[in-house]
DNA sequence: TCTATACAGGACAAGATAGGTCCTGTTAGA
DNA sequence: TCTAACAGGACCTATCTTGTCCTGTATAGA
């Protein structure tokens, strides 16, 4: 199975949660509302913060908030933030090589075509699309108004 | 990193090898020419045989051969043969559910959009394309003539 | 200035999974 | 009948992911 780490799934849940309710939310609050364990939420948010997807503020009244709207975050960025560069195998340009059977390998660029196709596909889907699909209708109005660009999803084509 | 199993990579190597040289090839022969360990080649070929991508014949003079040309095998079929259905997470329709935090999960169909996009992308790339990219020019004429559909790759668009 | 709050950045252990090996049985050609 | 070669498992090991914990640092408010 083509596998994505659970942490990436959690990251999507957390980001969608951040788009709801208070602008700035703490780790315990997010953990409680999403059901994801608190240390795991913290871990995910650290990665997202390092990638610039969320902004953090320390100290009392601190917490995390989205750096941009869900519709501006392609799925590929979330995956890259948590799992690193999107690449199907170790035999891919840019990952530094080191394949033990490189001499027998009929070409190091074999999977590049596939990687490009997947990256393109993932760049076309944003978290706003995913949130709209996953949320019950009643909750869709719970988005922070500034996080909603009306035409973005209605005329969106995959 | 969005990871594909090594076995899938081996499967592609083995399938491309099967398109070269003798029509029927044994496991030891393929292992020798590809550098992949013999037991691993056997394991991969069993899976490919079960999926109908290769045909097996037992007994002396037996071995494996391609069931169809490389250009008729999309990458998605190889991945499905080795790794099972293409699905990014456990929370996907058709995998039977069982997610422990399903009650908190804001929508089980969240990743379906992404899965569909990836599946579409992978269905558009076939092993013939990959073989042409990965092989040195001198070896490209080493394909079995019947495995080559001239217009297929020259005008192919991703 | 002090204290409580909350993130930052690691280290680490347990469980799951993939990768690889081996064994026995079955089939088919010589 | 013998040998070559695939079929179908079981099984072990190494690696990776997941989840947890600890210590340090920054900030707001009293």
Coordinates of C-alpha atoms (C1' of nucleotides) in Angstrom, one line a residue:
Chain A
X1 CA 0.0 0.0 0.0
X2 CA 1.2 3.4 -0.9
X3 CA 1.4 4.7 2.7
X4 CA 1.2 8.1 4.2
X5 CA 2.3 8.4 7.8
X6 CA -0.4 8.9 10.4
X7 CA 1.2 12.1 11.5
X8 CA 0.3 13.6 8.1
X9 CA -3.3 12.7 8.6
X10 CA -3.2 14.2 12.1
X11 CA -1.6 17.3 10.6
X12 CA -4.6 17.8 8.3
X13 CA -7.0 17.3 11.2
X14 CA -5.1 19.8 13.2
X15 CA -4.9 22.4 10.4
X16 CA -8.6 22.1 9.7
X17 CA -9.3 22.5 13.4
X18 CA -7.1 25.6 13.5
X19 CA -9.3 27.1 10.8
X20 CA -12.3 26.8 13.2
X21 CA -13.1 28.6 16.3
X22 CA -10.5 30.9 18.0
X23 CA -7.7 32.3 15.8
X24 CA -5.0 31.3 18.3
X25 CA -5.4 27.9 19.9
X26 CA -3.2 26.0 22.3
X27 CA -2.0 22.4 22.0
X28 CA -4.2 21.1 24.8
X29 CA -7.2 22.7 23.3
X30 CA -6.6 21.2 19.9
X31 CA -5.8 17.8 21.3
X32 CA -9.1 17.9 23.2
X33 CA -11.2 18.9 20.3
X34 CA -9.6 16.6 17.7
X35 CA -9.1 13.5 19.9
X36 CA -5.4 13.3 18.9
X37 CA -3.0 12.8 21.9
X38 CA -1.6 16.0 23.2
X39 CA 2.2 15.1 22.7
X40 CA 1.4 14.1 19.2
X41 CA -0.4 17.4 18.5
X42 CA 2.6 19.2 19.8
X43 CA 4.9 17.2 17.6
X44 CA 2.8 17.8 14.5
X45 CA 2.5 21.5 15.2
X46 CA 6.3 21.9 15.7
X47 CA 6.8 20.5 12.2
X48 CA 4.1 22.6 10.7
X49 CA 5.6 25.7 12.4
X50 CA 9.0 24.9 11.1
X51 CA 7.6 24.8 7.6
X52 CA 5.7 28.0 8.0
X53 CA 2.3 26.6 7.7
X54 CA 1.3 27.8 11.2
X55 CA 2.6 30.7 13.3
X56 CA 3.5 30.1 16.9
X57 CA 3.5 32.5 19.8
X58 CA 5.1 31.6 23.1
X59 CA 4.2 32.5 26.6
X60 CA 0.9 33.1 28.3
X61 CA -1.9 33.6 25.8
X62 CA 0.3 32.0 23.3
X63 CA -0.5 29.2 20.9
X64 CA -0.7 28.4 17.2
X65 CA -2.6 29.9 14.4
X66 CA -2.8 29.4 10.6
X67 CA -0.2 31.3 8.6
X68 CA -2.6 31.3 5.6
X69 CA -6.0 30.1 4.7
X70 CA -6.8 26.4 4.1
X71 CA -7.4 27.1 0.4
X72 CA -3.8 28.4 0.1
X73 CA -2.3 25.2 1.5
X74 CA -1.9 22.4 -1.0
X75 CA -1.8 18.8 0.4
X76 CA 1.7 18.5 -1.0
X77 CA 2.9 21.1 1.4
X78 CA 1.5 19.3 4.4
X79 CA 3.0 16.0 3.4
X80 CA 6.4 17.7 2.8
X81 CA 6.2 19.4 6.1
X82 CA 5.6 16.2 8.0
X83 CA 7.2 13.5 5.9
X84 CA 9.8 15.4 4.0
X85 CA 10.1 15.7 0.2
X86 CA 7.6 13.8 -1.8
X87 CA 9.5 11.0 -3.3
X88 CA 8.4 7.4 -3.9
X89 CA 11.7 5.7 -3.6
X90 CA 15.3 6.3 -2.4
X91 CA 16.4 6.2 -6.1
X92 CA 15.3 9.7 -6.9
X93 CA 17.2 12.8 -7.9
X94 CA 17.8 15.1 -5.0
X95 CA 17.7 12.6 -2.3
X96 CA 21.4 12.0 -2.4
X97 CA 21.6 8.6 -3.8
X98 CA 23.3 5.9 -1.8
X99 CA 21.5 3.0 -3.3
X100 CA 23.5 -0.2 -2.8
X101 CA 22.5 -1.8 -6.0
X102 CA 23.0 1.4 -8.1
X103 CA 25.3 -0.4 -10.5
X104 CA 22.6 -2.9 -11.4
X105 CA 19.8 -0.4 -11.3
X106 CA 18.6 0.2 -14.8
X107 CA 18.5 4.0 -14.4
X108 CA 18.3 6.2 -11.5
X109 CA 15.6 8.4 -13.0
X110 CA 13.1 5.6 -13.4
X111 CA 10.6 6.9 -10.9
X112 CA 11.0 10.6 -11.6
X113 CA 8.1 10.5 -14.0
X114 CA 5.9 9.0 -11.4
X115 CA 7.1 11.4 -8.7
X116 CA 6.4 14.4 -10.8
X117 CA 2.9 13.1 -11.6
X118 CA 2.1 12.5 -8.0
X119 CA 3.5 15.8 -6.9
X120 CA 1.4 17.6 -9.5
X121 CA -1.7 15.8 -8.4
X122 CA -1.1 16.6 -4.8
X123 CA -0.4 20.3 -5.5
X124 CA -3.8 20.7 -7.1
X125 CA -5.7 19.7 -4.0
X126 CA -5.8 22.1 -1.0
X127 CA -6.9 21.7 2.5
X128 CA -10.0 23.8 1.9
X129 CA -11.2 21.2 -0.5
X130 CA -10.5 18.4 2.0
X131 CA -12.2 20.3 4.8
X132 CA -15.3 20.8 2.7
X133 CA -15.6 17.2 1.9
X134 CA -14.9 16.0 5.5
X135 CA -17.0 18.4 7.5
X136 CA -20.7 17.8 8.1
X137 CA -22.7 20.6 6.4
X138 CA -23.6 22.2 9.7
X139 CA -20.0 22.8 10.6
X140 CA -19.0 24.3 7.3
X141 CA -20.1 27.7 8.4
X142 CA -17.9 27.4 11.4
X143 CA -14.9 28.5 9.4
X144 CA -13.3 31.8 10.3
X145 CA -14.7 34.1 7.7
X146 CA -11.3 35.2 6.5
X147 CA -10.4 31.6 5.8
X148 CA -13.1 31.3 3.2
X149 CA -12.8 32.3 -0.4
X150 CA -16.2 31.6 -1.9
X151 CA -15.4 30.9 -5.5
X152 CA -12.4 28.8 -4.7
X153 CA -14.2 25.5 -4.1
X154 CA -17.4 25.8 -6.1
X155 CA -15.8 26.0 -9.4
X156 CA -12.7 24.0 -8.5
X157 CA -11.8 21.2 -10.8
X158 CA -9.4 18.5 -9.9
Chain B
X1 CA 8.2 10.8 2.7
X2 CA 5.5 9.3 0.7
X3 CA 6.9 5.8 0.6
X4 CA 6.7 3.0 -1.9
X5 CA 8.0 -0.4 -0.8
X6 CA 11.3 -1.6 -2.2
X7 CA 9.6 -4.7 -3.5
X8 CA 7.6 -2.5 -5.9
X9 CA 10.7 -1.0 -7.2
X10 CA 12.2 -4.5 -7.6
X11 CA 9.0 -5.5 -9.5
X12 CA 9.5 -2.8 -12.0
X13 CA 13.1 -3.8 -12.5
X14 CA 12.1 -7.4 -12.9
X15 CA 9.3 -6.6 -15.4
X16 CA 11.5 -4.4 -17.5
X17 CA 14.1 -7.2 -17.5
X18 CA 11.5 -9.7 -18.6
X19 CA 10.9 -7.5 -21.6
X20 CA 14.5 -7.9 -22.7
X21 CA 16.3 -11.0 -23.9
X22 CA 14.7 -14.4 -23.8
X23 CA 10.9 -14.6 -23.7
X24 CA 10.9 -17.1 -20.8
X25 CA 13.3 -16.4 -18.0
X26 CA 14.0 -18.2 -14.7
X27 CA 14.3 -16.7 -11.3
X28 CA 18.1 -17.3 -11.0
X29 CA 18.7 -15.7 -14.4
X30 CA 16.7 -12.6 -13.6
X31 CA 18.3 -12.3 -10.2
X32 CA 21.7 -12.5 -11.8
X33 CA 21.0 -9.9 -14.4
X34 CA 19.3 -7.4 -12.2
X35 CA 21.3 -7.8 -9.0
X36 CA 18.2 -8.4 -6.9
X37 CA 18.6 -11.3 -4.5
X38 CA 17.1 -14.5 -5.8
X39 CA 14.6 -15.2 -3.1
X40 CA 13.3 -11.6 -3.4
X41 CA 13.0 -12.0 -7.2
X42 CA 11.0 -15.2 -6.6
X43 CA 8.7 -13.4 -4.1
X44 CA 8.1 -10.5 -6.4
X45 CA 7.3 -12.8 -9.3
X46 CA 4.9 -14.8 -7.3
X47 CA 2.9 -11.7 -6.6
X48 CA 3.1 -10.5 -10.1
X49 CA 2.0 -13.9 -11.3
X50 CA -1.0 -13.9 -8.9
X51 CA -2.0 -10.5 -10.4
X52 CA -1.8 -11.8 -13.9
X53 CA 1.1 -9.4 -14.9
X54 CA 3.4 -12.4 -15.7
X55 CA 2.7 -15.9 -16.8
X56 CA 4.5 -18.8 -15.1
X57 CA 5.3 -22.3 -16.4
X58 CA 6.6 -25.0 -14.1
X59 CA 9.0 -27.8 -14.6
X60 CA 12.2 -28.0 -16.6
X61 CA 12.4 -25.2 -19.2
X62 CA 9.9 -23.4 -17.1
X63 CA 10.1 -19.8 -16.0
X64 CA 8.3 -16.5 -16.2
X65 CA 7.3 -14.3 -19.1
X66 CA 5.3 -11.1 -19.5
X67 CA 1.6 -11.5 -19.9
X68 CA 1.4 -8.3 -21.9
X69 CA 3.7 -5.6 -23.2
X70 CA 5.2 -3.0 -20.9
X71 CA 3.2 -0.3 -22.5
X72 CA 0.0 -2.1 -21.5
X73 CA 1.0 -2.2 -17.8
X74 CA 0.3 1.0 -15.9
X75 CA 2.4 1.7 -12.8
X76 CA -0.7 1.5 -10.7
X77 CA -1.2 -2.2 -11.5
X78 CA 2.3 -3.0 -10.4
X79 CA 1.9 -1.1 -7.1
X80 CA -1.5 -2.8 -6.6
X81 CA 0.0 -6.2 -7.3
X82 CA 2.8 -5.8 -4.8
X83 CA 1.5 -3.4 -2.1
X84 CA -2.2 -3.9 -2.4
X85 CA -4.8 -1.3 -3.3
X86 CA -3.5 2.2 -3.6
X87 CA -4.7 4.1 -0.6
X88 CA -2.9 6.8 1.4
X89 CA -4.3 6.1 4.8
X90 CA -6.3 3.5 6.7
X91 CA -9.2 6.0 6.7
X92 CA -10.3 5.3 3.2
X93 CA -13.5 3.8 1.8
X94 CA -13.1 0.2 0.9
X95 CA -10.3 -0.7 3.3
X96 CA -12.8 -1.7 6.0
X97 CA -12.5 1.1 8.5
X98 CA -11.6 0.2 12.0
X99 CA -10.0 3.5 12.8
X100 CA -9.9 3.9 16.6
X101 CA -10.5 7.6 16.6
X102 CA -13.3 7.5 14.0
X103 CA -15.6 9.3 16.3
X104 CA -13.3 12.3 16.5
X105 CA -12.3 12.1 12.9
X106 CA -13.8 14.9 10.9
X107 CA -14.9 12.8 8.0
X108 CA -13.8 9.5 6.8
X109 CA -13.8 10.5 3.2
X110 CA -11.2 13.2 3.7
X111 CA -8.4 11.5 1.7
X112 CA -10.6 10.1 -1.0
X113 CA -10.0 13.1 -3.2
X114 CA -6.3 12.7 -2.9
X115 CA -6.4 9.0 -3.4
X116 CA -8.4 9.4 -6.6
X117 CA -5.9 12.0 -7.9
X118 CA -3.0 9.8 -7.2
X119 CA -4.6 6.8 -8.7
X120 CA -5.4 8.7 -11.9
X121 CA -1.8 10.0 -12.1
X122 CA -0.4 6.5 -11.7
X123 CA -2.7 5.0 -14.2
X124 CA -1.5 7.3 -16.9
X125 CA 2.1 6.1 -16.6
X126 CA 3.1 2.7 -18.0
X127 CA 6.2 0.6 -17.6
X128 CA 7.1 1.3 -21.2
X129 CA 7.5 4.9 -20.4
X130 CA 9.6 4.2 -17.4
X131 CA 11.8 1.7 -19.3
X132 CA 12.5 4.2 -22.0
X133 CA 13.5 6.8 -19.4
X134 CA 15.7 4.5 -17.4
X135 CA 17.5 2.6 -20.1
X136 CA 20.6 3.9 -21.7
X137 CA 20.0 4.7 -25.4
X138 CA 22.0 1.7 -26.6
X139 CA 19.8 -0.7 -24.7
X140 CA 16.5 0.6 -25.9
X141 CA 16.7 -1.5 -29.0
X142 CA 17.0 -4.5 -26.8
X143 CA 13.3 -4.7 -26.3
X144 CA 11.5 -7.6 -27.8
X145 CA 10.0 -6.1 -31.0
X146 CA 6.5 -7.1 -30.0
X147 CA 6.8 -5.1 -26.8
X148 CA 7.3 -1.9 -28.7
X149 CA 4.5 0.3 -29.9
X150 CA 6.2 3.1 -31.6
X151 CA 3.7 6.0 -31.3
X152 CA 3.0 5.2 -27.7
X153 CA 5.9 7.0 -26.1
X154 CA 6.8 9.7 -28.6
X155 CA 3.5 11.5 -28.5
X156 CA 2.6 10.5 -25.0
X157 CA 1.6 13.3 -22.7
X158 CA 1.6 13.0 -18.9
Chain C
dT1 C1' 10.9 41.4 38.7
dC2 C1' 8.7 37.1 39.4
dT3 C1' 5.6 33.4 38.1
dA4 C1' 2.7 30.8 35.3
dT5 C1' 1.9 29.5 30.7
dA6 C1' 3.1 27.6 26.4
dC7 C1' 6.3 26.5 22.7
dA8 C1' 11.2 24.5 21.1
dG9 C1' 14.1 20.8 20.6
dG10 C1' 15.8 16.7 21.6
dA11 C1' 16.1 11.8 23.3
dC12 C1' 14.0 7.4 23.8
dA13 C1' 11.2 3.0 24.0
dA14 C1' 7.7 0.0 22.1
dG15 C1' 5.2 -1.8 18.5
dA16 C1' 4.4 -2.5 13.7
dT17 C1' 6.0 -3.4 9.3
dA18 C1' 9.0 -4.5 5.4
dG19 C1' 12.7 -7.1 3.8
dG20 C1' 14.8 -11.2 3.2
dT21 C1' 15.5 -16.3 4.0
dC22 C1' 14.3 -20.9 4.2
dC23 C1' 11.5 -25.1 3.7
dT24 C1' 8.4 -28.3 1.7
dG25 C1' 5.2 -29.5 -1.9
dT26 C1' 3.8 -29.7 -6.8
dT27 C1' 4.4 -29.6 -11.7
dA28 C1' 6.4 -30.7 -16.1
dG29 C1' 10.1 -31.9 -19.3
dA30 C1' 14.0 -35.0 -20.5
Chain D
dT1 C1' 12.1 -41.7 -12.7
dC2 C1' 14.9 -37.8 -12.1
dT3 C1' 15.7 -33.1 -12.2
dA4 C1' 14.5 -28.3 -12.8
dA5 C1' 11.6 -24.7 -11.5
dC6 C1' 7.6 -22.6 -9.6
dA7 C1' 3.9 -22.4 -5.4
dG8 C1' 2.8 -21.4 -1.0
dG9 C1' 3.8 -20.9 3.3
dA10 C1' 6.3 -19.8 7.9
dC11 C1' 9.6 -17.2 10.2
dC12 C1' 13.3 -14.0 11.8
dT13 C1' 15.5 -9.6 11.8
dA14 C1' 16.3 -4.8 11.1
dT15 C1' 14.2 -0.6 10.5
dC16 C1' 10.9 2.9 10.9
dT17 C1' 6.9 5.1 12.9
dT18 C1' 4.5 6.3 16.7
dG19 C1' 3.9 8.1 20.9
dT20 C1' 6.0 9.8 25.3
dC21 C1' 8.9 12.4 28.2
dC22 C1' 12.2 15.8 29.7
dT23 C1' 14.6 20.1 29.8
dG24 C1' 15.2 24.7 28.1
dT25 C1' 13.4 29.2 26.5
dA26 C1' 10.3 33.0 25.6
dT27 C1' 6.3 35.8 26.8
dA28 C1' 2.3 37.9 29.3
dG29 C1' 0.5 39.5 33.3
dA30 C1' 0.6 40.4 38.3

